[in-house]
Amino acid sequence: MPFRIIVLAKQVPDTRNVGKDAMKADGTVNRAALPAIFNPEDLHALELALRIKDQINDAEIVVVSMGPGRAAEIIREAMYRGADRGVLVTDRKFAGSDTLATSYALSLAVKKLAPFNVLIAGRQAIDGDTAQVGPQTAEKLHIPQITYAEELVDVNSKQITIKRRLERGIEVVRSPLPVAITVHSSAPVCRPRNAILVMKFKHARTTTELQEETKDYTELRLYRPYLNIEEWSVEDIQAETEKLGLSGSPTKVKKIENVVLQRKESKAFTADDKDIDLLMQELMASHVIG
Amino acid sequence: MNNVIVYCEITEEGHVAEVSQELLSKGRKLASDLGIKLEAIAIGNKLDNIEKDILPYGADVIHIADDKRLFPYTTLPHAAILLKLFEEIKPEIALFGATSIGRDLAPRVASAMRCGLTADCTSLEIGDHTEAKTNTTYKNLLYQIRPAFGGNIIATIINPDTRPQMATVREGVMKKEFWPAVAKPEVNKLDVAKYVNDEQFVVRIIERHIESQKINIKNAQVIVAGGYGVGSKENFDLLFDLADVLGAQVGASRAAVDAGYVEHERQIGQTGVTVRPKLYIACGISGAVQHRAGMDQASMIISVNTDPNAPINQIADYTILGQVHEVVPRMIKYYRQNSK
C-alpha cells in the first residue's frame, strides 16, 4: 500500500485582472470572463506534498480539483511538477456551492481515495480568501488539522511534524496520520516543471478533453493509464444532490452592490516642487502634521 | 429567540484579545437590537479573573472552560467545547475574530453544525429578507457584509435557515466600546471533562515562539502607506523616511505586501488591519475596495498617484499627480526645512 498524499488544488480566476463582466446577476462569479490560474497557495501545498514524497519510500501524490472541465489544466500542471495522478471532480450540480457544500463534495472525493495518509491544500484561494474549505473538509473526514503550515520538520509512516506560521510567531506541532494540512504563502515555493515529466504527461487528458482532440490518443491510454485524468461526477462520489450547489449552501448572497464612491471635494496638486510645498505648508499650518 | 455568543480568544499574557473585546461590543449592540442576551465563551488555562476582561463590554452570561490542556490553543478540544455548548444554548449568532485561531476554529465548528459562515466581514447588521421564489419572509437575520471578488463589489450574505449565523471579523474593524455594566452577569464554569475527551488532544505542540506585537499601526495618528505603485523595496524606504520625520507608521496595501516590499503586519484593508488615523498618505495605492475598507475612516487622505482616475483619488482630500519617488523626497525636504 503506497503512502498516499492527496493535494486539493483549485483553478481560480486571476483576481488581479478583474474585468467588468466578472459577476453574474445572481451574485455568483462569471469564471469564463477571467484568466484562470493555479491558486497560488495550492502550489505551495503541492511543494509540501513533494517534500513529503522525497522523504517517504513508495509515496504517491494524487491531485484533486473541483471545478469546470478546463480545471484539468492545473492537474496537468501539477503532474509536470511531480504529481502522479489526477482527479477532476466536475458536475454542473456543483455550481453555486459555498464553502460548506464544496467541502462536502471534496470530502466525498477524498473518501473515494481512502486510505490516504496526508491531505494537503493551500490555506485559501485568492477568489474568496475565506480559508474555510480546508478545515471544513478535515472536519467532514473526522481527521485532525494543521493550518498555516510553513515547513515540513519531519514525517514518517505514523506521524508528521510541521512548523506553522501564526500572526506573531511560529509553532511546531506533531499529529498522527491521517491529517489535513493547509499551507501558508510563506512556505517554500513550488519547484518548477520537470522536462521529463512534461514529456511523460503532456497527453494526460480527461475523457471529455480526449473527445475534443483532433488526434485520437485513446489507444495511448491503454498502455499508459497515468494519462487518464479521471473525471468524477456527483454519482461517482455518491453525493446527495440537495447538499450541493445553491440548495446545499447555507450562506446566500442577499445583495451585491457595485461600489459607487462618494466623490469628495478634493484639491488636486501636481508633482511640482511648488505644489508640494504649498500642500505641506497647508498641512503644517492646520497642525495635521508637525 | 436565543442569544449572541462571542468566542473570546486568550492572549499569551492570559487576557481576552482585543479583537474579541471589539466583537463583544458589536455583539452587545446586535443583542440589544434583537432584545436578546450577549454570551461570551473563554477557553484556556488559569482563567480565574477573565471575567474582568469581558464584563465592561456588557456580557450577560460568561462561560468559562478552564483546564491546563486548553492553552495554548489547539483545534479539536476548543471545537469540541464549542460544539457541545452550542448544542446546549443554541445560539442565534456566533462571532469569532478573523485571526489564526478564529479562522482555524470557526470553519471546523460551522462544518460540524452544517451552518453558514462568512469570513472577514467588514460590517454586521440586522435586517429582514424575503425569498422571492417562495415569498417567505425571514425576520431579523444577520447581514454579513464583506467586499468580495476582486474588489468592485460589496456582498451581503445571509443564512436564512441555519443557526448559529456565524461570522469572523478582523481586528480593528469593530470599535471597542464600554457598555454600562450588566447588573449581575451569570458566570458558568464548564465541567471540562464533560466537554472534551483525551482523543481530542492528539495534535501536540512541540515548540512555540510567539512574539509580542512589534509593529502597531492600528493606533497610529499618521500613516504613510504604499501600494504596488511604489515600485520597489528601495522606493519603500522613502516611505519609511517620510514616516520617520512625521512620527508616522508605515502601512501597505495587499499588492505591496504580496510583492514583498514590506511585511504582512503592515497590511491595511479587509485582510489586514483597519486604521482610523488623523492623516493617511496613500502612495501608489489604487484603492481597491478591500483596501479602502481598512482606511476610509481616516480624517484626512492624501493620495500620491500617477493615475488621476485611481479610485483612491475619489475619497482623497488632496491628490498629487506624480511619481512616489519624486514627490515623497520633496515632502521630506519641505518638512525638515520648515518644522521647528
XYZ file of C-alpha atoms in Angstrom:
630
model
C 0.000 0.000 0.000
C 1.687 3.254 -1.053
C 1.818 6.256 1.267
C -0.885 8.385 -0.312
C -0.750 12.171 -0.302
C -3.806 13.972 -1.631
C -3.451 17.574 -2.741
C -6.581 19.705 -3.144
C -5.991 22.334 -5.802
C -8.266 24.967 -7.242
C -8.212 26.776 -10.513
C -9.066 30.361 -9.713
C -9.867 33.460 -11.692
C -6.895 35.762 -11.538
C -8.392 38.385 -9.264
C -5.598 40.749 -10.179
C -7.196 41.060 -13.611
C -10.864 41.514 -12.896
C -12.930 42.955 -15.718
C -16.434 44.319 -15.843
C -18.173 41.041 -16.734
C -16.816 39.274 -13.692
C -20.106 38.910 -11.833
C -23.361 37.317 -12.906
C -26.732 38.779 -11.975
C -27.301 36.154 -9.257
C -24.161 37.238 -7.440
C -22.020 34.290 -8.428
C -18.766 34.565 -10.284
C -18.636 34.501 -14.055
C -15.427 32.495 -14.292
C -15.462 32.383 -18.068
C -14.716 36.099 -18.255
C -11.402 35.841 -16.410
C -7.976 34.315 -16.938
C -7.690 31.116 -14.900
C -4.612 30.244 -12.846
C -3.378 27.650 -10.348
C -4.344 29.042 -6.956
C -1.014 30.314 -5.586
C -1.149 28.710 -2.137
C -2.161 25.380 -3.677
C 1.202 25.387 -5.450
C 2.846 25.738 -2.042
C 0.688 22.803 -0.957
C 1.972 20.746 -3.891
C 5.550 21.548 -2.895
C 4.895 20.329 0.645
C 3.480 17.109 -0.820
C 6.589 16.707 -2.978
C 8.845 17.198 0.041
C 6.949 14.514 1.921
C 7.272 12.244 -1.096
C 11.023 12.943 -1.155
C 11.286 11.513 2.353
C 8.955 8.536 2.149
C 9.598 5.415 0.137
C 6.748 4.435 -2.114
C 4.706 7.603 -1.787
C 2.287 8.862 -4.411
C 0.621 12.216 -4.914
C -2.945 12.463 -6.157
C -4.153 15.924 -7.123
C -7.870 16.505 -6.734
C -9.521 19.565 -8.197
C -13.178 20.507 -8.192
C -14.288 22.762 -10.996
C -15.291 23.033 -14.632
C -13.672 20.976 -17.378
C -10.863 23.397 -18.002
C -9.579 22.906 -14.454
C -7.829 19.846 -15.915
C -5.168 22.392 -16.907
C -3.948 22.747 -13.337
C -3.964 18.985 -12.817
C -1.608 18.652 -15.790
C 0.478 21.486 -14.370
C 0.734 19.568 -11.079
C 1.779 16.436 -12.992
C 4.539 18.377 -14.772
C 5.848 19.277 -11.325
C 5.667 15.820 -9.782
C 2.097 14.697 -9.037
C 1.443 11.076 -10.029
C -2.257 11.079 -10.643
C -5.130 13.496 -11.079
C -8.842 13.564 -10.407
C -11.207 16.244 -11.643
C -14.420 16.420 -9.652
C -16.760 18.066 -12.099
C -20.514 18.345 -12.468
C -22.958 21.139 -13.218
C -24.694 20.278 -9.962
C -21.730 21.714 -8.030
C -22.335 25.197 -9.428
C -23.084 27.819 -6.803
C -21.662 25.792 -3.899
C -20.464 27.775 -0.901
C -17.579 26.572 1.268
C -19.747 24.094 3.181
C -21.162 22.413 0.063
C -17.695 22.440 -1.517
C -16.108 20.754 1.483
C -18.882 18.150 1.450
C -18.124 17.257 -2.178
C -14.356 17.294 -1.663
C -14.587 15.120 1.429
C -16.510 12.505 -0.559
C -13.910 12.566 -3.330
C -11.161 12.150 -0.732
C -13.038 9.255 0.881
C -13.134 7.559 -2.508
C -9.320 7.753 -2.498
C -9.035 6.261 1.008
C -6.922 5.018 2.610
C -4.758 8.130 2.456
C -2.083 9.428 4.807
C -1.919 13.171 4.324
C -4.404 15.626 2.820
C -2.901 18.974 1.814
C -4.440 22.176 0.470
C -3.487 25.812 0.205
C -4.649 27.907 3.147
C -7.061 29.886 0.995
C -7.982 30.634 -2.609
C -7.477 34.128 -3.963
C -11.021 34.396 -5.312
C -12.639 34.138 -1.896
C -9.890 34.381 0.739
C -12.104 32.557 3.219
C -9.621 29.834 4.325
C -12.652 27.730 5.234
C -12.622 24.777 2.862
C -9.514 23.141 4.364
C -10.768 22.958 7.967
C -14.305 22.120 6.819
C -13.086 19.207 4.704
C -10.948 17.973 7.605
C -13.972 18.056 9.886
C -16.103 16.108 7.429
C -13.382 13.442 7.277
C -13.102 13.432 11.088
C -9.351 13.909 10.962
C -7.183 16.451 12.803
C -5.990 19.580 11.029
C -2.807 21.628 10.924
C -3.436 25.034 9.395
C -0.904 27.625 8.093
C 1.922 25.102 7.527
C 5.213 26.733 6.634
C 7.753 23.942 6.809
C 7.955 20.182 6.935
C 10.016 19.297 10.002
C 9.672 15.533 9.920
C 7.431 12.811 8.575
C 7.236 9.039 8.864
C 4.567 6.441 8.266
C 2.831 7.214 11.574
C 3.128 10.933 12.241
C 4.074 14.300 10.817
C 5.758 17.329 12.405
C 5.034 20.708 10.894
C 6.100 24.269 11.608
C 3.108 26.617 11.467
C 3.154 30.344 10.746
C 0.933 32.326 13.102
C 0.237 36.053 13.272
C 3.001 36.754 15.708
C 5.230 33.753 15.637
C 5.607 30.089 14.902
C 4.503 26.853 16.415
C 5.826 23.337 15.780
C 3.132 20.688 16.081
C 3.023 16.929 15.718
C -0.003 14.979 14.591
C -0.711 11.332 13.959
C -1.789 10.382 10.433
C -4.051 10.782 8.596
C -4.136 14.544 8.960
C -5.283 17.536 6.910
C -2.786 20.342 6.383
C -3.343 23.805 4.921
C -0.283 25.612 3.617
C 0.629 29.259 4.137
C 2.096 31.504 1.445
C 5.328 31.772 3.457
C 6.040 28.084 2.774
C 8.629 27.184 0.105
C 7.580 27.950 -3.464
C 6.805 25.063 -5.743
C 9.614 23.545 -7.760
C 9.348 24.248 -11.498
C 8.178 21.870 -14.176
C 10.426 18.924 -14.820
C 11.207 18.411 -18.535
C 10.941 14.637 -18.295
C 7.583 14.867 -16.553
C 6.322 17.321 -19.141
C 7.134 14.742 -21.815
C 5.535 11.991 -19.765
C 2.262 13.766 -19.017
C 1.779 16.087 -21.985
C -1.001 13.903 -23.330
C -2.742 13.497 -19.983
C -6.407 14.292 -20.596
C -9.817 13.838 -19.113
C -12.146 11.730 -21.196
C -14.108 14.860 -22.096
C -10.956 16.555 -23.324
C -9.966 13.459 -25.271
C -13.200 13.605 -27.208
C -12.407 17.130 -28.307
C -8.908 16.288 -29.563
C -8.389 16.084 -33.304
C -5.907 13.254 -32.941
C -7.071 10.086 -31.235
C -4.976 9.275 -28.179
C -7.428 6.736 -26.770
C -5.128 3.867 -27.574
C -2.170 5.539 -25.905
C -4.102 5.447 -22.669
C -4.420 1.682 -22.765
C -0.755 1.106 -22.081
C -0.167 4.432 -20.300
C -3.057 4.561 -17.811
C -1.477 7.523 -15.965
C -2.513 9.685 -18.918
C -6.101 9.432 -17.782
C -7.177 12.359 -15.646
C -10.194 10.815 -14.003
C -13.474 12.718 -14.085
C -15.807 12.169 -11.176
C -19.415 13.315 -11.224
C -21.945 13.661 -8.404
C -22.874 9.995 -8.927
C -19.232 8.871 -8.830
C -18.681 10.369 -5.391
C -22.172 9.312 -4.268
C -23.163 12.763 -3.142
C -26.668 13.759 -2.168
C -27.730 16.402 -4.651
C -29.567 18.545 -2.111
C -26.304 19.003 -0.187
C -24.653 20.544 -3.249
C -24.847 23.783 -5.181
C -27.163 26.561 -4.083
C -29.517 24.190 -2.226
C -26.647 22.744 -0.194
C -25.211 26.136 0.704
C -26.432 27.695 3.953
C -24.976 31.064 3.003
C -26.982 33.014 0.452
C -25.975 36.141 -1.347
C -28.717 38.599 -0.497
C -27.341 41.549 -2.311
C -24.424 42.600 -4.445
C -23.669 46.259 -4.679
C -21.313 47.930 -7.000
C -19.245 50.304 -5.045
C -20.097 53.815 -6.053
C -17.689 56.182 -4.455
C -18.991 59.326 -2.896
C -16.678 61.702 -4.614
C -15.151 64.068 -2.144
C -14.217 67.616 -2.959
C -10.533 67.079 -3.376
C -7.776 69.539 -4.020
C -5.556 68.482 -6.875
C -1.834 69.184 -6.920
C 0.892 68.378 -9.414
C 4.254 66.844 -8.578
C 5.810 70.272 -8.965
C 8.048 71.289 -6.073
C 5.999 74.440 -5.630
C 2.750 72.498 -5.423
C 4.093 70.030 -2.897
C 5.497 72.829 -0.760
C 2.105 74.502 -0.827
C 0.386 71.329 0.330
C 2.914 70.743 3.100
C 2.530 74.325 4.216
C -1.210 73.880 4.448
C -0.904 70.645 6.422
C 1.533 72.169 8.864
C -0.487 75.342 9.270
C -3.544 73.290 10.194
C -1.437 71.107 12.534
C -2.384 67.896 10.753
C 1.330 67.249 10.869
C 4.073 68.873 12.886
C -35.134 33.753 20.483
C -31.681 32.581 21.571
C -28.595 34.662 22.128
C -25.479 36.138 20.560
C -22.225 34.462 21.580
C -18.663 35.688 21.138
C -15.675 33.331 21.256
C -13.115 35.127 23.416
C -9.580 34.432 22.333
C -6.970 34.294 25.094
C -3.629 36.041 24.563
C -0.174 34.871 25.627
C -0.495 37.135 28.651
C -3.713 35.427 29.695
C -6.112 38.189 28.725
C -9.035 38.401 26.348
C -7.721 39.518 22.954
C -8.614 42.974 21.730
C -10.392 41.620 18.669
C -12.690 39.636 20.973
C -13.476 42.729 23.016
C -14.317 44.559 19.804
C -16.644 41.690 18.909
C -18.215 41.765 22.360
C -19.005 45.437 21.760
C -20.567 44.654 18.395
C -22.316 41.582 19.796
C -23.751 43.713 22.598
C -25.352 46.055 20.092
C -26.725 43.228 17.979
C -28.143 41.546 21.085
C -29.794 44.776 22.227
C -31.255 45.381 18.755
C -32.751 41.900 18.866
C -33.790 42.047 22.525
C -31.662 39.018 23.374
C -28.671 38.369 25.601
C -24.955 38.550 24.929
C -22.956 35.497 25.948
C -19.199 35.002 25.931
C -17.094 31.865 25.998
C -13.478 31.851 27.170
C -11.444 28.662 26.802
C -7.946 28.403 28.266
C -5.842 27.830 31.337
C -5.807 29.807 34.626
C -8.788 31.957 33.711
C -9.532 32.994 37.296
C -10.027 36.669 36.584
C -11.001 36.505 32.957
C -14.497 37.903 33.638
C -12.873 41.281 34.283
C -11.812 41.481 30.644
C -15.341 40.681 29.456
C -17.684 42.461 31.871
C -17.038 46.028 30.689
C -18.433 45.125 27.281
C -21.803 44.067 28.555
C -21.922 40.267 28.503
C -24.953 38.815 30.311
C -23.551 35.281 30.506
C -19.897 34.228 30.636
C -18.984 30.589 30.004
C -15.525 29.544 31.113
C -13.680 26.329 30.252
C -10.510 26.264 32.337
C -8.040 23.401 32.047
C -4.261 23.271 31.716
C -4.562 21.372 28.444
C -6.651 24.140 26.856
C -3.810 26.634 26.458
C -2.083 27.053 24.061
C -4.964 26.699 21.645
C -5.356 23.510 19.645
C -8.235 22.961 17.247
C -10.014 19.811 18.320
C -10.569 20.462 22.067
C -11.756 24.037 21.510
C -14.056 22.889 18.704
C -15.463 20.088 20.884
C -16.268 22.500 23.713
C -17.991 24.944 21.384
C -19.979 22.215 19.670
C -21.362 20.851 22.918
C -22.032 24.286 24.334
C -23.755 25.421 21.118
C -25.879 22.302 21.251
C -26.979 23.286 24.760
C -27.570 27.011 24.290
C -28.400 27.036 20.557
C -27.061 30.498 19.808
C -28.672 32.704 17.204
C -25.384 34.358 16.210
C -21.762 33.305 16.882
C -18.848 35.680 16.267
C -15.121 34.908 16.014
C -12.027 37.034 15.420
C -10.597 36.511 11.944
C -7.262 35.539 13.498
C -5.013 32.475 13.185
C -7.207 30.908 15.850
C -10.636 32.103 14.716
C -10.027 31.167 11.105
C -8.894 27.707 12.195
C -11.738 27.130 14.636
C -14.859 28.721 13.130
C -14.923 26.639 9.909
C -14.412 23.450 11.911
C -17.424 24.303 14.072
C -19.541 25.527 11.139
C -18.867 22.328 9.222
C -19.874 20.093 12.127
C -23.083 22.077 12.625
C -23.662 22.401 8.886
C -24.242 26.087 9.202
C -23.179 29.077 7.195
C -20.047 31.079 7.955
C -18.848 34.318 6.382
C -15.179 35.264 6.648
C -13.710 38.724 7.165
C -16.909 40.731 7.484
C -16.465 44.487 7.438
C -19.949 45.195 8.765
C -22.686 43.285 10.600
C -26.289 44.448 10.684
C -29.740 43.106 11.450
C -32.380 43.034 8.727
C -35.171 41.082 7.088
C -35.174 39.030 3.937
C -37.933 37.916 1.619
C -37.240 34.912 -0.547
C -38.764 35.848 -3.893
C -39.380 32.283 -5.079
C -41.331 31.091 -2.070
C -42.457 34.504 -0.819
C -41.211 33.586 2.650
C -40.072 36.394 4.895
C -37.273 35.883 7.379
C -37.180 38.392 10.216
C -34.101 39.718 11.961
C -31.354 37.979 10.061
C -27.701 38.826 10.487
C -26.473 40.677 7.406
C -22.848 39.655 6.963
C -21.333 42.308 4.771
C -17.957 41.999 3.075
C -16.175 43.148 -0.038
C -15.969 40.279 -2.472
C -14.291 39.193 -5.570
C -11.666 41.452 -6.940
C -12.933 44.408 -5.038
C -15.593 46.088 -7.123
C -18.487 44.772 -5.152
C -19.828 44.577 -1.632
C -21.755 41.403 -0.876
C -24.411 40.988 1.791
C -24.515 37.369 2.897
C -27.318 35.820 4.943
C -28.016 32.403 6.433
C -31.809 32.126 6.420
C -32.152 28.529 7.592
C -29.168 27.525 9.685
C -28.149 28.511 13.221
C -25.984 29.903 14.549
C -25.339 32.551 11.940
C -21.559 32.636 12.052
C -19.076 35.299 11.027
C -15.431 36.185 11.501
C -14.202 39.776 11.732
C -10.644 41.133 11.617
C -9.066 43.051 14.441
C -9.811 46.766 14.362
C -12.903 46.545 12.162
C -15.382 46.887 15.023
C -14.964 49.545 17.672
C -14.293 48.570 21.247
C -16.794 50.354 23.455
C -17.656 50.060 27.109
C -21.241 49.196 27.943
C -22.887 50.165 31.198
C -22.125 47.071 33.243
C -24.724 44.345 33.408
C -26.071 44.177 36.958
C -25.449 40.537 37.628
C -23.841 38.582 34.845
C -24.082 34.858 35.130
C -20.740 33.025 35.226
C -20.955 29.445 34.045
C -17.858 27.356 34.757
C -17.944 24.369 32.459
C -17.042 20.906 33.686
C -14.332 20.440 31.068
C -14.262 16.651 31.354
C -17.827 16.573 30.053
C -16.921 18.637 27.007
C -13.687 17.098 25.731
C -12.144 13.662 25.677
C -8.498 12.591 25.553
C -8.639 11.719 21.864
C -9.088 15.379 21.060
C -5.562 16.112 22.259
C -3.814 14.090 19.535
C -2.134 17.113 17.956
C 0.690 18.116 20.274
C 2.563 21.387 20.367
C 6.297 20.674 20.447
C 7.606 24.210 20.312
C 6.279 27.775 20.304
C 7.793 31.178 19.712
C 5.215 33.900 19.920
C 6.436 37.468 19.886
C 4.582 40.377 21.325
C 3.284 42.681 18.652
C 6.215 44.596 17.159
C 4.501 46.782 14.670
C 1.395 48.561 15.791
C -0.147 50.593 13.035
C -3.685 50.277 14.362
C -3.458 53.232 16.706
C -1.117 55.444 14.669
C -2.189 59.086 14.214
C -0.418 59.468 10.885
C 0.112 56.660 8.390
C 2.242 56.681 5.271
C 1.025 53.759 3.181
C 2.436 52.340 -0.019
C 0.974 50.210 -2.760
C 2.256 48.290 -5.725
C 2.814 51.615 -7.464
C 5.713 52.375 -5.126
C 7.588 50.079 -7.461
C 10.325 48.554 -5.323
C 11.559 47.773 -1.864
C 14.091 50.579 -2.235
C 11.374 53.114 -3.020
C 9.533 51.878 0.044
C 12.496 53.070 2.110
C 11.456 56.587 1.112
C 8.101 55.998 2.808
C 9.927 54.907 5.954
C 11.970 58.109 5.762
C 8.827 60.223 5.462
C 7.190 58.298 8.307
C 10.302 58.901 10.371
C 10.240 62.673 10.025
C 6.469 62.868 10.552
C 6.440 60.473 13.505
C 4.163 58.225 11.478
C 3.818 54.493 10.894
C 4.222 52.781 7.532
C 1.323 50.779 6.142
C 0.832 48.949 2.876
C -1.749 47.598 0.501
C -2.019 43.893 -0.100
C -0.378 44.223 -3.509
C 2.694 45.762 -1.893
C 2.848 43.011 0.723
C 2.393 40.317 -1.919
C 5.185 41.896 -3.957
C 7.432 41.506 -0.917
C 8.022 45.228 -0.366
C 7.074 45.051 3.331
C 5.980 42.574 5.972
C 2.400 41.390 6.282
C 1.897 43.045 9.670
C 1.734 46.376 7.847
C -1.103 45.366 5.551
C -4.137 47.636 5.738
C -7.520 46.547 4.469
C -10.053 43.772 4.657
C -7.454 41.041 5.096
C -5.148 43.249 7.142
C -5.572 45.905 9.769
C -8.270 48.570 9.907
C -6.978 52.021 10.810
C -8.547 55.369 11.698
C -5.676 57.866 11.627
C -5.772 61.649 11.550
C -3.845 61.620 8.286
C -3.405 58.880 5.710
C -0.887 59.397 2.928
C -1.552 56.804 0.211
C 1.436 56.422 -2.103
C 0.983 54.446 -5.296
C -2.188 52.818 -3.979
C -5.009 52.477 -6.492
C -7.573 51.932 -3.765
C -9.466 48.696 -4.326
C -12.481 48.355 -2.058
C -10.673 45.843 0.173
C -8.017 48.419 0.898
C -10.479 51.266 1.367
C -12.430 49.129 3.842
C -9.410 49.379 6.116
C -8.716 53.112 5.855
C -11.708 55.109 4.642
C -12.404 56.374 8.134
C -9.176 58.360 8.165
C -9.908 62.033 8.917
C -7.786 63.213 6.028
C -6.478 61.366 2.990
C -3.708 62.402 0.637
C -3.196 60.363 -2.497
C 0.034 60.346 -4.473
C -0.593 58.580 -7.749
C 0.346 58.739 -11.420
C -3.217 57.815 -12.375
C -5.643 60.710 -11.926
C -8.538 58.232 -12.113
C -7.318 55.898 -9.362
C -10.342 55.059 -7.162
C -8.485 56.277 -4.092
C -8.472 59.804 -5.506
C -12.234 59.866 -5.198
C -12.092 59.626 -1.436
C -8.943 61.708 -1.055
C -8.929 65.237 0.316
C -5.743 66.044 -1.572
C -4.419 64.397 -4.699
C -0.926 64.720 -6.063
C -0.441 63.604 -9.628
C 3.080 62.218 -9.747
C 5.671 59.566 -9.036
C 6.152 58.480 -5.446
C 9.942 58.670 -5.696
C 9.750 62.288 -6.804
C 7.007 63.529 -4.524
C 7.993 61.906 -1.232
C 11.572 63.269 -1.043
C 10.216 66.763 -1.684
C 7.735 66.365 1.173
C 10.542 65.256 3.466
C 12.713 68.171 2.395
C 9.996 70.741 2.986
C 9.095 69.322 6.381
C 12.721 69.240 7.527
C 13.291 72.838 6.469
C 10.116 74.199 7.980
C 9.394 72.294 11.168
C 10.630 73.744 14.397
